[in-house]
Amino acid sequence: MKLNENITCAEYIKNNDMDSCICQINFNLTEDFKRDVYFYYGLSNYYQNHRRYVKSRDDSQLRGQLSLTPSSDCDPFGYAEEEGKLKPVAPCGAIANSMFNDTLMVRSLDWDIEVPVLRTGIAWTSDKDIKFRNPPGDLKTAFANFTKPVNWRRPVWQLDLNNTDNNGFQVNYCIN
């Protein structure tokens, strides 16, 4: 969608749920920031602590132990159709299916440049080393018998197009 000041992204997506929507918010900083800057914002109608939602995942799968039979905890997001065939989903479950997919970008209008945003080193080391592991070998090959969650635009091995080491179950911004 092109920018339209007469309609919100929420209104647009309600009628066009697979399209993208660009929301631009301009703000002025009155002083220089010498340290890291963090973004916080809220989502409407998102209940990440709901009991069924939290349980809807396959911990063995997320540790890199792929099985063609995902945990029943993932239902109804354990299998999806791809090219006319029913395949197991990786990662499976409601949590993965509702992956946060907003893109945040910061631009300096004074210099007309994009300010770099840190996309790695933001997950707990214990999570990345223990709870979330990639299967061994080439990720595209490892996930060949699986399909992506229905609401994802790209497969798990292509989540970070700028850093091939930040993909699979260990992509930093997906670890939760």
PDB file of C-alpha atoms in Angstrom:
ATOM      1  CA  MET A   1       0.000   0.000   0.000  1.00  0.00           C
ATOM      2  CA  LYS A   2       1.211   3.475  -0.732  1.00  0.00           C
ATOM      3  CA  LEU A   3       1.095   6.014   2.040  1.00  0.00           C
ATOM      4  CA  ASN A   4      -2.425   7.315   2.539  1.00  0.00           C
ATOM      5  CA  GLU A   5      -3.059   9.712   5.381  1.00  0.00           C
ATOM      6  CA  ASN A   6      -6.808   9.042   5.298  1.00  0.00           C
ATOM      7  CA  ILE A   7      -6.621   5.383   6.341  1.00  0.00           C
ATOM      8  CA  THR A   8      -4.702   3.591   9.088  1.00  0.00           C
ATOM      9  CA  CYS A   9      -2.670   0.435   8.466  1.00  0.00           C
ATOM     10  CA  ALA A  10      -5.093  -1.460  10.723  1.00  0.00           C
ATOM     11  CA  GLU A  11      -8.042  -0.408   8.546  1.00  0.00           C
ATOM     12  CA  TYR A  12      -6.188  -1.288   5.348  1.00  0.00           C
ATOM     13  CA  ILE A  13      -4.976  -4.709   6.537  1.00  0.00           C
ATOM     14  CA  LYS A  14      -8.477  -5.597   7.770  1.00  0.00           C
ATOM     15  CA  ASN A  15      -9.565  -5.719   4.107  1.00  0.00           C
ATOM     16  CA  ASN A  16      -6.209  -6.703   2.545  1.00  0.00           C
ATOM     17  CA  ASP A  17      -4.639  -9.076   5.064  1.00  0.00           C
ATOM     18  CA  MET A  18      -1.811 -10.357   2.843  1.00  0.00           C
ATOM     19  CA  ASP A  19      -0.645  -6.942   1.644  1.00  0.00           C
ATOM     20  CA  SER A  20       2.016  -4.778   3.195  1.00  0.00           C
ATOM     21  CA  CYS A  21       1.279  -1.470   4.797  1.00  0.00           C
ATOM     22  CA  ILE A  22       3.740   1.334   5.413  1.00  0.00           C
ATOM     23  CA  CYS A  23       3.276   3.436   8.498  1.00  0.00           C
ATOM     24  CA  GLN A  24       5.673   6.323   8.840  1.00  0.00           C
ATOM     25  CA  ILE A  25       6.104   8.200  12.091  1.00  0.00           C
ATOM     26  CA  ASN A  26       8.315  11.257  12.121  1.00  0.00           C
ATOM     27  CA  PHE A  27       9.846  12.497  15.341  1.00  0.00           C
ATOM     28  CA  ASN A  28      12.596  14.936  16.124  1.00  0.00           C
ATOM     29  CA  LEU A  29      15.422  14.306  18.545  1.00  0.00           C
ATOM     30  CA  THR A  30      16.495  17.486  20.261  1.00  0.00           C
ATOM     31  CA  GLU A  31      19.803  16.124  21.511  1.00  0.00           C
ATOM     32  CA  ASP A  32      22.394  13.571  20.385  1.00  0.00           C
ATOM     33  CA  PHE A  33      22.183  10.011  21.722  1.00  0.00           C
ATOM     34  CA  LYS A  34      25.586   8.691  22.757  1.00  0.00           C
ATOM     35  CA  ARG A  35      24.458   5.184  23.776  1.00  0.00           C
ATOM     36  CA  ASP A  36      22.157   2.462  22.456  1.00  0.00           C
ATOM     37  CA  VAL A  37      18.564   3.435  21.656  1.00  0.00           C
ATOM     38  CA  TYR A  38      15.724   0.933  22.191  1.00  0.00           C
ATOM     39  CA  PHE A  39      12.304   0.830  20.528  1.00  0.00           C
ATOM     40  CA  TYR A  40       9.223  -0.193  22.482  1.00  0.00           C
ATOM     41  CA  TYR A  41       5.702  -0.223  21.145  1.00  0.00           C
ATOM     42  CA  GLY A  42       2.500  -2.133  21.750  1.00  0.00           C
ATOM     43  CA  LEU A  43       0.292  -4.364  19.631  1.00  0.00           C
ATOM     44  CA  SER A  44      -3.501  -4.448  19.823  1.00  0.00           C
ATOM     45  CA  ASN A  45      -5.367  -7.741  20.289  1.00  0.00           C
ATOM     46  CA  TYR A  46      -2.216  -9.788  20.853  1.00  0.00           C
ATOM     47  CA  TYR A  47      -2.226 -12.049  23.912  1.00  0.00           C
ATOM     48  CA  GLN A  48       1.230 -13.626  24.113  1.00  0.00           C
ATOM     49  CA  ASN A  49       0.651 -15.019  27.603  1.00  0.00           C
ATOM     50  CA  HIS A  50      -2.562 -16.933  26.841  1.00  0.00           C
ATOM     51  CA  ARG A  51      -2.149 -20.511  28.109  1.00  0.00           C
ATOM     52  CA  ARG A  52      -2.958 -22.258  24.805  1.00  0.00           C
ATOM     53  CA  TYR A  53      -0.813 -19.860  22.793  1.00  0.00           C
ATOM     54  CA  VAL A  54       2.270 -20.311  24.997  1.00  0.00           C
ATOM     55  CA  LYS A  55       1.959 -24.118  24.800  1.00  0.00           C
ATOM     56  CA  SER A  56       1.530 -24.159  20.995  1.00  0.00           C
ATOM     57  CA  ARG A  57       5.078 -25.124  19.968  1.00  0.00           C
ATOM     58  CA  ASP A  58       7.359 -28.139  19.589  1.00  0.00           C
ATOM     59  CA  ASP A  59      10.362 -27.712  21.894  1.00  0.00           C
ATOM     60  CA  SER A  60      12.211 -30.703  20.388  1.00  0.00           C
ATOM     61  CA  GLN A  61      11.803 -29.214  16.934  1.00  0.00           C
ATOM     62  CA  LEU A  62      13.071 -25.827  18.147  1.00  0.00           C
ATOM     63  CA  ARG A  63      16.168 -27.577  19.552  1.00  0.00           C
ATOM     64  CA  GLY A  64      16.938 -28.746  16.001  1.00  0.00           C
ATOM     65  CA  GLN A  65      15.528 -32.271  16.379  1.00  0.00           C
ATOM     66  CA  LEU A  66      13.329 -32.330  13.284  1.00  0.00           C
ATOM     67  CA  SER A  67      10.570 -34.923  13.037  1.00  0.00           C
ATOM     68  CA  LEU A  68       8.060 -35.408  10.242  1.00  0.00           C
ATOM     69  CA  THR A  69       5.482 -35.736  13.042  1.00  0.00           C
ATOM     70  CA  PRO A  70       5.335 -32.421  14.918  1.00  0.00           C
ATOM     71  CA  SER A  71       4.102 -32.322  18.508  1.00  0.00           C
ATOM     72  CA  SER A  72       0.310 -32.336  18.896  1.00  0.00           C
ATOM     73  CA  ASP A  73       0.829 -29.141  20.937  1.00  0.00           C
ATOM     74  CA  CYS A  74       1.233 -27.396  17.564  1.00  0.00           C
ATOM     75  CA  ASP A  75      -2.311 -28.238  16.389  1.00  0.00           C
ATOM     76  CA  PRO A  76      -3.842 -26.836  14.257  1.00  0.00           C
ATOM     77  CA  PHE A  77      -0.540 -25.352  13.005  1.00  0.00           C
ATOM     78  CA  GLY A  78       1.451 -28.601  12.688  1.00  0.00           C
ATOM     79  CA  TYR A  79       0.815 -29.302   9.014  1.00  0.00           C
ATOM     80  CA  ALA A  80       0.123 -27.134   5.974  1.00  0.00           C
ATOM     81  CA  GLU A  81      -0.407 -27.707   2.288  1.00  0.00           C
ATOM     82  CA  GLU A  82       2.408 -26.885  -0.117  1.00  0.00           C
ATOM     83  CA  GLU A  83       2.095 -27.562  -3.843  1.00  0.00           C
ATOM     84  CA  GLY A  84      -0.850 -29.889  -3.230  1.00  0.00           C
ATOM     85  CA  LYS A  85       0.923 -31.964  -0.556  1.00  0.00           C
ATOM     86  CA  LEU A  86       0.418 -31.887   3.212  1.00  0.00           C
ATOM     87  CA  LYS A  87       3.782 -31.239   4.885  1.00  0.00           C
ATOM     88  CA  PRO A  88       4.888 -30.733   8.486  1.00  0.00           C
ATOM     89  CA  VAL A  89       5.429 -27.089   9.415  1.00  0.00           C
ATOM     90  CA  ALA A  90       8.749 -25.879  10.802  1.00  0.00           C
ATOM     91  CA  PRO A  91       8.606 -24.154  13.126  1.00  0.00           C
ATOM     92  CA  CYS A  92       5.125 -25.323  14.028  1.00  0.00           C
ATOM     93  CA  GLY A  93       2.532 -23.881  16.380  1.00  0.00           C
ATOM     94  CA  ALA A  94       0.577 -20.697  16.983  1.00  0.00           C
ATOM     95  CA  ILE A  95       3.615 -18.793  18.248  1.00  0.00           C
ATOM     96  CA  ALA A  96       5.530 -19.320  15.011  1.00  0.00           C
ATOM     97  CA  ASN A  97       2.442 -18.798  12.851  1.00  0.00           C
ATOM     98  CA  SER A  98       1.932 -15.354  14.370  1.00  0.00           C
ATOM     99  CA  MET A  99       5.548 -14.252  14.076  1.00  0.00           C
ATOM    100  CA  PHE A 100       5.953 -10.527  14.474  1.00  0.00           C
ATOM    101  CA  ASN A 101       6.835  -9.261  11.017  1.00  0.00           C
ATOM    102  CA  ASP A 102       6.953  -5.501  11.299  1.00  0.00           C
ATOM    103  CA  THR A 103      10.069  -3.854   9.946  1.00  0.00           C
ATOM    104  CA  LEU A 104      11.482  -0.927  11.861  1.00  0.00           C
ATOM    105  CA  MET A 105      13.734   1.530  10.093  1.00  0.00           C
ATOM    106  CA  VAL A 106      15.338   4.699  11.378  1.00  0.00           C
ATOM    107  CA  ARG A 107      16.420   7.385   8.958  1.00  0.00           C
ATOM    108  CA  SER A 108      18.345  10.551   9.561  1.00  0.00           C
ATOM    109  CA  LEU A 109      16.668  13.263   7.543  1.00  0.00           C
ATOM    110  CA  ASP A 110      19.611  15.604   8.056  1.00  0.00           C
ATOM    111  CA  TRP A 111      21.994  13.252   6.242  1.00  0.00           C
ATOM    112  CA  ASP A 112      19.413  11.221   4.269  1.00  0.00           C
ATOM    113  CA  ILE A 113      20.824   7.913   5.524  1.00  0.00           C
ATOM    114  CA  GLU A 114      19.401   4.831   7.195  1.00  0.00           C
ATOM    115  CA  VAL A 115      20.632   4.440  10.775  1.00  0.00           C
ATOM    116  CA  PRO A 116      21.898   0.860  11.384  1.00  0.00           C
ATOM    117  CA  VAL A 117      19.675  -1.328  13.570  1.00  0.00           C
ATOM    118  CA  LEU A 118      21.193  -4.197  15.567  1.00  0.00           C
ATOM    119  CA  ARG A 119      19.613  -7.544  14.553  1.00  0.00           C
ATOM    120  CA  THR A 120      21.994  -9.956  16.324  1.00  0.00           C
ATOM    121  CA  GLY A 121      23.250 -10.252  19.890  1.00  0.00           C
ATOM    122  CA  ILE A 122      19.755  -9.443  21.166  1.00  0.00           C
ATOM    123  CA  ALA A 123      18.760 -12.957  22.343  1.00  0.00           C
ATOM    124  CA  TRP A 124      19.793 -14.520  25.639  1.00  0.00           C
ATOM    125  CA  THR A 125      22.877 -16.707  25.189  1.00  0.00           C
ATOM    126  CA  SER A 126      21.182 -19.541  27.127  1.00  0.00           C
ATOM    127  CA  ASP A 127      18.220 -19.469  24.738  1.00  0.00           C
ATOM    128  CA  LYS A 128      20.416 -19.515  21.650  1.00  0.00           C
ATOM    129  CA  ASP A 129      22.739 -22.238  23.011  1.00  0.00           C
ATOM    130  CA  ILE A 130      20.138 -24.539  24.603  1.00  0.00           C
ATOM    131  CA  LYS A 131      16.475 -23.855  23.766  1.00  0.00           C
ATOM    132  CA  PHE A 132      16.807 -22.849  20.106  1.00  0.00           C
ATOM    133  CA  ARG A 133      19.205 -24.822  17.887  1.00  0.00           C
ATOM    134  CA  ASN A 134      19.349 -25.276  14.158  1.00  0.00           C
ATOM    135  CA  PRO A 135      19.485 -28.754  12.651  1.00  0.00           C
ATOM    136  CA  PRO A 136      22.962 -29.689  11.412  1.00  0.00           C
ATOM    137  CA  GLY A 137      24.137 -28.876   7.897  1.00  0.00           C
ATOM    138  CA  ASP A 138      22.724 -26.594   5.248  1.00  0.00           C
ATOM    139  CA  LEU A 139      19.400 -25.146   6.454  1.00  0.00           C
ATOM    140  CA  LYS A 140      17.640 -25.277   3.088  1.00  0.00           C
ATOM    141  CA  THR A 141      18.495 -28.981   2.817  1.00  0.00           C
ATOM    142  CA  ALA A 142      17.559 -29.696   6.456  1.00  0.00           C
ATOM    143  CA  PHE A 143      14.103 -28.148   5.985  1.00  0.00           C
ATOM    144  CA  ALA A 144      13.436 -29.651   2.513  1.00  0.00           C
ATOM    145  CA  ASN A 145      10.626 -31.920   3.803  1.00  0.00           C
ATOM    146  CA  PHE A 146       8.934 -29.118   5.747  1.00  0.00           C
ATOM    147  CA  THR A 147       6.924 -26.048   4.846  1.00  0.00           C
ATOM    148  CA  LYS A 148       6.835 -22.604   6.416  1.00  0.00           C
ATOM    149  CA  PRO A 149       4.048 -21.479   8.740  1.00  0.00           C
ATOM    150  CA  VAL A 150       0.989 -20.376   6.758  1.00  0.00           C
ATOM    151  CA  ASN A 151       1.306 -16.693   7.647  1.00  0.00           C
ATOM    152  CA  TRP A 152       5.023 -16.401   6.842  1.00  0.00           C
ATOM    153  CA  ARG A 153       6.211 -14.866   3.598  1.00  0.00           C
ATOM    154  CA  ARG A 154       9.603 -16.648   3.592  1.00  0.00           C
ATOM    155  CA  PRO A 155      10.855 -20.043   4.783  1.00  0.00           C
ATOM    156  CA  VAL A 156      12.780 -20.393   8.051  1.00  0.00           C
ATOM    157  CA  TRP A 157      16.181 -20.511   6.324  1.00  0.00           C
ATOM    158  CA  GLN A 158      15.584 -17.099   4.669  1.00  0.00           C
ATOM    159  CA  LEU A 159      14.392 -14.925   7.550  1.00  0.00           C
ATOM    160  CA  ASP A 160      17.448 -12.658   7.594  1.00  0.00           C
ATOM    161  CA  LEU A 161      18.421 -11.916   4.010  1.00  0.00           C
ATOM    162  CA  ASN A 162      21.311  -9.696   5.142  1.00  0.00           C
ATOM    163  CA  ASN A 163      23.033 -12.230   7.427  1.00  0.00           C
ATOM    164  CA  THR A 164      22.973 -15.923   6.487  1.00  0.00           C
ATOM    165  CA  ASP A 165      24.244 -16.858   9.979  1.00  0.00           C
ATOM    166  CA  ASN A 166      21.114 -15.310  11.545  1.00  0.00           C
ATOM    167  CA  ASN A 167      18.526 -17.761  10.192  1.00  0.00           C
ATOM    168  CA  GLY A 168      16.621 -20.899  11.107  1.00  0.00           C
ATOM    169  CA  PHE A 169      15.453 -21.439  14.658  1.00  0.00           C
ATOM    170  CA  GLN A 170      18.295 -19.240  15.926  1.00  0.00           C
ATOM    171  CA  VAL A 171      17.338 -15.994  14.209  1.00  0.00           C
ATOM    172  CA  ASN A 172      17.827 -13.494  17.039  1.00  0.00           C
ATOM    173  CA  TYR A 173      14.634 -11.489  16.760  1.00  0.00           C
ATOM    174  CA  CYS A 174      12.402 -14.614  16.756  1.00  0.00           C
ATOM    175  CA  ILE A 175      13.726 -16.238  19.918  1.00  0.00           C
ATOM    176  CA  ASN A 176      11.127 -15.867  22.642  1.00  0.00           C
TER     177      ASN A 176
END
